[in-house]
Amino acid sequence: MMGAFAHTGWLALAAAGTVAFSVLMYVLLDGTDLGVGILFIGEGDARRRELMIDTILPVWDGNETWIVLGGGGLLALFPLAYSALLTALYPVFFAMLLALILRGVAIEFREQAAERGRKWWDTVLLTGSVASAFCQGLLVGALVQGIRTIDGIYAGGRWDWLTPFTMFCGAALVAGYGWLGACWLVWRTEGELQKRARRIGVVLGAATAFSTAAVSIWTLQLNGSYARRWLADLNGAALPLAVAMFLLLAACFAVAVARRRPFAALIVALGWFVVALACMVFTLVPVILPPSMTIEAASSPPATQAFVLSGCAVLVPAILIYSTLAFWVFRGRVTSGDDGDSHRATRRRSRTQI
C-alpha cells in the first residue's frame, strides 16, 4: 500500500485528503437530509411529514456547504480531474444540481403554501431527493468504472456513464440515504413516526448491506488492478479486514435496534458510509480518475495547492464548528404540538436514549 504513495508529494496527498473529507462530510450530513426526503415516498400523513421536515429544517442548508467545498476544492486542487470529470458527466451533474435546487425550493416554499399546494411541494421534495441521490450514485459508479482520458482530456463517449453498474450504484445510494434518514428520524422523533422509521430502517439497512456486497464484488470485476490491490496489498489482509468491519457494523446495528438505542443505530449507519468510502479510496489510490489519471498528474502547481490548503485550514474547522453548534442548538426530539388541530410542529428539548 505504501508503494502507491511513493511518487505522490505530501501537498498532493493533503489536497486529495481535503477533497475526500469534504465529500465524506457531505454524504454523512446532507445524505441524511436527502434520506428524510426520500422517505416521503412511504408517508402519506401530513402531520408526520411536517415532523419529518422539522427535524432537518434548521440544518439542511448548512450541510450543503460541504458539496460546495468539495467541488471548489476539486477545481482548485485538481483542475485536470475536474475538467475531465465534468466533460464526461455533464448530464449527471446538471441533473443532480437541478434536483438539489428543487429540493431546497420545496423545503422553503412548502411552509408558505396552502394544504393543496403543500402536497405539490412535497412531491417536488420527494422527486428532488430521490433524483439527487440517484445522480450521486451514478457519479460514484462512473468514477469507479473509469473515465477514459488522453493527456488529461476526456476521450470517452457521451453515454459512457450510463451502464448497468452505474444504475445499480444509483439505486444503492438511494437505499443507503434512505437508511440514514430512517435512523435520523428514529433518533429525533417519537411515537408512531419513530416506530415506522425503525421498521423502515431495518429493511433499508438490509438493502444497503446487500447493495454494498454486490457493488464490491462487481467492482473487483471491472479492473484487474482493483482485484490485485485487494488480494495482494497488506499481505492479503485487506479484503478479510474490510469484510470483518462491515460484519461488525451489521452486528452493532442489529444490537442497537434490538435494545432501542437510536443514537447508536445512527452512528453505526454513518460508520457504514465511512468504511465504504475508505474502501473506495483504498481501491483507487494513487489514481484520482481511473483508469490512468493519478493524484500527482492531476494536481495543480504546488504554490496553488499550498495557498488553497492554507485557506481550507481555516475554513474547514469553521464549518465544523458552525455545524456542531447548529446541531447542538436544535438538539432533542421533534414532537407535535399540544393542539390536535395544528399541523405545525414544535421543537422541544428532551433526553434522548443513547
Coordinates of C-alpha atoms in Angstrom, one line a residue:
M1 CA 0.0 0.0 0.0
M2 CA 2.8 2.4 0.8
G3 CA 4.2 1.9 -2.7
A4 CA 1.1 3.6 -4.0
F5 CA 2.2 6.9 -2.4
A6 CA 5.9 6.6 -3.3
H7 CA 5.7 9.1 -6.2
T8 CA 3.0 11.4 -4.7
G9 CA 4.0 14.5 -2.9
W10 CA 2.7 15.4 0.5
L11 CA 0.9 18.5 -0.8
A12 CA -1.0 16.4 -3.4
L13 CA -1.9 13.9 -0.7
A14 CA -3.1 16.6 1.7
A15 CA -5.2 18.1 -1.2
A16 CA -6.7 14.7 -2.0
G17 CA -7.5 14.2 1.6
T18 CA -9.2 17.6 1.9
V19 CA -11.4 16.8 -1.1
A20 CA -12.2 13.3 0.2
F21 CA -13.1 14.7 3.7
S22 CA -15.4 17.2 2.1
V23 CA -17.2 14.5 0.1
L24 CA -17.4 12.3 3.2
M25 CA -19.0 15.1 5.3
Y26 CA -21.5 15.9 2.6
V27 CA -22.5 12.3 2.3
L28 CA -22.9 11.9 6.1
L29 CA -24.8 15.1 6.7
D30 CA -26.7 16.0 3.5
G31 CA -27.2 12.3 2.7
T32 CA -29.2 12.1 5.9
D33 CA -31.3 15.1 4.9
L34 CA -31.9 13.6 1.4
G35 CA -32.8 10.3 3.1
V36 CA -35.6 12.1 5.1
G37 CA -36.9 13.4 1.8
I38 CA -36.7 10.0 0.1
L39 CA -38.9 8.5 3.0
F40 CA -41.7 10.8 1.9
I41 CA -42.5 8.1 -0.6
G42 CA -43.9 5.9 2.1
E43 CA -45.5 8.6 4.3
G44 CA -48.9 10.0 3.4
D45 CA -49.9 11.6 6.7
A46 CA -49.5 15.4 6.6
R47 CA -48.6 15.8 10.2
R48 CA -45.9 13.2 10.2
R49 CA -44.4 14.7 7.1
E50 CA -44.4 18.1 8.9
L51 CA -42.4 16.5 11.7
M52 CA -40.0 14.8 9.3
I53 CA -39.2 18.2 7.7
D54 CA -38.9 19.9 11.1
T55 CA -36.0 17.5 12.0
I56 CA -33.9 18.8 9.1
L57 CA -35.2 22.3 8.7
P58 CA -32.5 24.1 10.9
V59 CA -29.5 22.3 9.4
W60 CA -30.1 21.1 5.8
D61 CA -28.8 24.2 4.1
G62 CA -25.7 24.3 6.2
N63 CA -25.0 20.7 5.4
E64 CA -24.9 21.5 1.7
T65 CA -21.8 23.7 2.3
W66 CA -19.7 20.6 2.1
I67 CA -20.6 19.9 -1.6
V68 CA -19.6 23.5 -2.4
L69 CA -16.3 23.0 -0.6
G70 CA -15.7 19.6 -2.3
G71 CA -16.4 20.9 -5.8
G72 CA -14.5 24.1 -5.4
G73 CA -11.6 22.2 -3.9
L74 CA -11.5 19.7 -6.8
L75 CA -11.4 22.6 -9.3
A76 CA -8.6 24.5 -7.5
L77 CA -6.5 21.5 -6.4
F78 CA -7.0 19.0 -9.3
P79 CA -8.1 21.0 -12.3
L80 CA -7.4 18.3 -14.9
A81 CA -9.5 15.8 -13.0
Y82 CA -12.3 18.4 -12.6
S83 CA -12.3 19.2 -16.3
A84 CA -12.3 15.5 -17.4
L85 CA -14.9 14.5 -14.8
L86 CA -17.4 17.3 -15.8
T87 CA -16.9 16.7 -19.5
A88 CA -17.7 13.0 -19.1
L89 CA -20.6 13.6 -16.7
Y90 CA -22.2 16.9 -17.6
P91 CA -25.8 15.5 -17.9
V92 CA -25.5 13.8 -14.5
F93 CA -24.0 16.9 -12.8
F94 CA -26.7 19.2 -14.2
A95 CA -29.5 16.8 -13.2
M96 CA -28.1 16.5 -9.7
L97 CA -27.8 20.2 -9.2
L98 CA -31.3 20.8 -10.6
A99 CA -32.6 18.2 -8.2
L100 CA -30.9 19.8 -5.2
I101 CA -32.3 23.2 -6.2
L102 CA -35.8 21.8 -6.4
R103 CA -35.4 20.0 -3.1
G104 CA -34.3 23.3 -1.4
V105 CA -37.0 25.4 -3.0
A106 CA -39.6 22.8 -1.9
I107 CA -38.4 22.8 1.7
E108 CA -38.7 26.6 1.9
F109 CA -41.9 27.1 -0.2
R110 CA -44.0 24.4 1.3
E111 CA -44.0 26.3 4.6
Q112 CA -46.0 29.2 3.0
A113 CA -48.3 27.0 0.8
A114 CA -51.9 26.1 1.5
E115 CA -52.7 22.4 2.1
R116 CA -53.2 21.5 -1.6
G117 CA -50.0 23.5 -2.6
R118 CA -48.1 21.8 0.2
K119 CA -48.9 18.3 -1.2
W120 CA -47.5 19.5 -4.6
W121 CA -44.3 20.8 -2.9
D122 CA -44.0 17.6 -1.0
T123 CA -44.0 15.7 -4.4
V124 CA -41.3 18.1 -5.6
L125 CA -39.3 17.5 -2.4
L126 CA -39.6 13.7 -2.8
T127 CA -38.6 13.9 -6.5
G128 CA -35.6 16.2 -5.9
S129 CA -34.3 14.0 -3.0
V130 CA -34.6 10.7 -5.0
A131 CA -33.1 12.2 -8.2
S132 CA -30.2 13.9 -6.5
A133 CA -29.3 10.7 -4.5
F134 CA -29.6 8.6 -7.7
C135 CA -27.4 11.0 -9.6
Q136 CA -24.8 10.9 -6.9
G137 CA -24.8 7.2 -7.1
L138 CA -24.3 7.4 -10.9
L139 CA -21.3 9.7 -10.3
V140 CA -19.7 7.2 -7.9
G141 CA -20.3 4.3 -10.2
A142 CA -19.0 6.2 -13.3
L143 CA -15.8 7.2 -11.3
V144 CA -15.2 3.6 -10.2
Q145 CA -15.7 2.0 -13.6
G146 CA -13.4 4.5 -15.1
I147 CA -13.2 7.8 -17.1
R148 CA -11.1 7.4 -20.2
T149 CA -8.6 10.3 -20.7
I150 CA -5.7 11.1 -23.1
D151 CA -3.2 13.7 -21.9
G152 CA -5.7 14.9 -19.3
I153 CA -8.6 15.3 -21.8
Y154 CA -11.7 13.2 -21.7
A155 CA -11.6 10.6 -24.5
G156 CA -14.7 8.6 -23.9
G157 CA -18.2 8.6 -25.4
R158 CA -21.2 10.8 -24.5
W159 CA -23.0 7.9 -22.7
D160 CA -20.2 6.0 -21.1
W161 CA -21.6 6.9 -17.7
L162 CA -24.8 5.0 -18.4
T163 CA -24.2 1.3 -17.6
P164 CA -25.9 -1.3 -15.5
F165 CA -23.2 -0.9 -12.9
T166 CA -23.7 2.9 -12.5
M167 CA -27.5 2.4 -12.5
F168 CA -27.2 -0.1 -9.7
C169 CA -24.9 2.2 -7.8
G170 CA -27.5 5.0 -8.1
A171 CA -30.3 2.7 -6.7
A172 CA -28.0 1.5 -4.0
L173 CA -27.2 5.1 -2.8
V174 CA -30.9 5.9 -2.8
A175 CA -31.5 3.0 -0.4
G176 CA -28.4 4.0 1.7
Y177 CA -29.5 7.6 2.1
G178 CA -33.0 6.3 3.0
W179 CA -31.4 4.2 5.7
L180 CA -29.6 7.2 7.1
G181 CA -32.8 9.2 7.0
A182 CA -34.7 6.5 8.8
C183 CA -32.1 6.2 11.6
W184 CA -32.1 10.0 11.9
L185 CA -35.9 10.0 12.4
V186 CA -35.8 7.2 15.0
W187 CA -33.4 9.4 17.0
R188 CA -35.1 12.7 16.5
T189 CA -38.8 11.7 16.8
E190 CA -41.2 9.7 18.9
G191 CA -44.5 7.9 18.7
E192 CA -45.9 6.4 15.5
L193 CA -43.4 8.2 13.3
Q194 CA -40.5 6.7 15.2
K195 CA -42.0 3.2 15.1
R196 CA -42.5 3.5 11.3
A197 CA -39.0 4.8 10.8
R198 CA -37.5 2.0 12.9
R199 CA -39.2 -0.7 10.7
I200 CA -38.2 1.1 7.5
G201 CA -34.6 1.5 8.8
V202 CA -34.2 -2.3 9.4
V203 CA -35.4 -3.0 5.8
L204 CA -33.2 -0.3 4.2
G205 CA -30.3 -1.3 6.4
A206 CA -30.5 -4.9 5.0
A207 CA -30.9 -3.5 1.4
T208 CA -27.8 -1.3 1.9
A209 CA -25.8 -4.2 3.2
F210 CA -26.8 -6.3 0.2
S211 CA -26.0 -3.5 -2.2
T212 CA -22.6 -2.9 -0.6
A213 CA -21.7 -6.5 -1.1
A214 CA -23.0 -6.5 -4.7
V215 CA -21.2 -3.3 -5.6
S216 CA -17.9 -4.6 -4.0
I217 CA -18.0 -7.9 -5.9
W218 CA -18.9 -6.1 -9.1
T219 CA -16.1 -3.6 -8.7
L220 CA -13.5 -6.3 -8.5
Q221 CA -14.6 -7.5 -11.9
L222 CA -14.2 -4.1 -13.5
N223 CA -10.5 -3.6 -13.4
G224 CA -7.7 -6.1 -12.8
S225 CA -5.8 -3.6 -10.7
Y226 CA -8.7 -3.4 -8.2
A227 CA -8.7 -7.1 -7.6
R228 CA -4.9 -7.2 -7.3
R229 CA -5.0 -4.4 -4.8
W230 CA -7.5 -6.1 -2.5
L231 CA -5.9 -9.6 -2.8
A232 CA -2.2 -8.6 -2.6
D233 CA -1.8 -5.5 -0.6
L234 CA -1.3 -5.6 3.2
N235 CA -0.2 -9.3 2.7
G236 CA -3.7 -10.2 1.6
A237 CA -5.3 -9.0 4.8
A238 CA -7.2 -6.0 3.2
L239 CA -10.2 -7.9 2.0
P240 CA -10.8 -10.0 5.2
L241 CA -10.4 -6.9 7.3
A242 CA -13.0 -4.9 5.2
V243 CA -15.4 -7.8 5.4
A244 CA -14.9 -8.1 9.2
M245 CA -15.5 -4.4 9.7
F246 CA -18.8 -4.5 7.7
L247 CA -19.9 -7.6 9.6
L248 CA -19.1 -5.9 12.9
L249 CA -21.1 -2.8 11.9
A250 CA -24.1 -5.0 10.9
A251 CA -24.0 -6.8 14.2
C252 CA -23.8 -3.5 16.1
F253 CA -26.8 -2.1 14.2
A254 CA -28.8 -5.2 15.0
V255 CA -28.0 -4.9 18.7
A256 CA -28.7 -1.1 18.7
V257 CA -32.1 -1.7 17.1
A258 CA -33.0 -4.6 19.4
R259 CA -32.0 -2.6 22.5
R260 CA -33.8 0.6 21.4
R261 CA -30.6 2.7 21.1
P262 CA -31.5 5.1 18.4
F263 CA -28.3 7.3 18.6
A264 CA -26.1 4.2 18.5
A265 CA -28.0 2.9 15.4
L266 CA -27.5 6.3 13.7
I267 CA -23.8 6.2 14.5
V268 CA -23.4 2.7 13.1
A269 CA -25.2 3.7 9.8
L270 CA -22.9 6.7 9.5
G271 CA -19.9 4.5 10.2
W272 CA -21.0 2.2 7.4
F273 CA -20.6 5.0 4.9
V274 CA -17.2 6.0 6.4
V275 CA -15.9 2.5 5.9
A276 CA -17.4 2.3 2.4
L277 CA -15.7 5.5 1.4
A278 CA -12.4 4.3 3.0
C279 CA -12.7 1.1 0.9
M280 CA -13.3 3.2 -2.2
V281 CA -10.2 5.3 -1.5
F282 CA -8.1 2.1 -0.9
T283 CA -9.3 0.8 -4.2
L284 CA -8.4 3.8 -6.3
V285 CA -5.2 5.4 -4.8
P286 CA -2.9 6.7 -6.2
V287 CA -5.3 7.2 -9.1
I288 CA -7.8 10.0 -8.7
L289 CA -9.6 9.4 -12.1
P290 CA -9.5 5.8 -13.1
P291 CA -8.0 4.1 -15.0
S292 CA -4.9 6.2 -15.5
M293 CA -5.0 9.8 -14.1
T294 CA -3.0 9.8 -10.9
I295 CA -3.2 12.3 -8.0
E296 CA 0.2 13.7 -8.9
A297 CA -0.6 14.1 -12.6
A298 CA -3.9 15.9 -11.9
S299 CA -2.6 18.2 -9.3
S300 CA -2.4 22.0 -9.7
P301 CA 1.0 23.7 -9.1
P302 CA 2.4 23.3 -5.6
A303 CA 2.1 27.1 -4.9
T304 CA -1.6 26.9 -5.8
Q305 CA -2.2 23.9 -3.6
A306 CA -0.4 25.4 -0.7
F307 CA -2.5 28.6 -1.0
V308 CA -5.8 26.7 -1.2
L309 CA -4.9 24.3 1.6
S310 CA -4.0 27.3 3.9
G311 CA -7.5 28.6 3.3
C312 CA -9.0 25.2 3.9
A313 CA -7.1 25.0 7.2
V314 CA -9.3 27.9 8.4
L315 CA -12.5 27.2 6.5
V316 CA -12.9 23.5 7.4
P317 CA -12.7 24.0 11.2
A318 CA -15.0 27.0 10.9
I319 CA -17.7 24.9 9.1
L320 CA -17.3 22.1 11.6
I321 CA -17.8 24.5 14.5
Y322 CA -20.8 26.1 12.8
S323 CA -22.4 22.6 12.0
T324 CA -21.7 21.4 15.5
L325 CA -23.3 24.5 17.1
A326 CA -26.4 24.2 14.8
F327 CA -26.9 20.5 15.8
W328 CA -26.4 21.4 19.5
V329 CA -28.9 24.3 19.5
F330 CA -31.5 22.2 17.8
R331 CA -30.8 19.0 19.7
G332 CA -33.6 16.9 21.2
R333 CA -36.6 15.3 19.8
V334 CA -39.1 16.9 17.5
T335 CA -42.7 16.4 18.6
S336 CA -46.2 17.6 17.6
G337 CA -47.8 20.5 19.4
D338 CA -50.4 20.1 22.1
D339 CA -53.1 21.5 19.8
G340 CA -54.5 18.5 18.0
D341 CA -55.8 20.6 15.1
S342 CA -52.5 22.1 14.4
H343 CA -50.3 20.7 11.6
R344 CA -47.3 22.7 12.7
A345 CA -44.6 21.0 14.6
T346 CA -42.9 22.4 17.7
R347 CA -39.4 21.5 18.9
R348 CA -38.7 20.7 22.5
R349 CA -35.5 19.5 24.2
S350 CA -35.8 16.1 25.7
R351 CA -33.4 13.5 26.9
T352 CA -32.7 11.1 24.0
Q353 CA -31.8 7.5 24.6
I354 CA -28.2 7.0 23.7

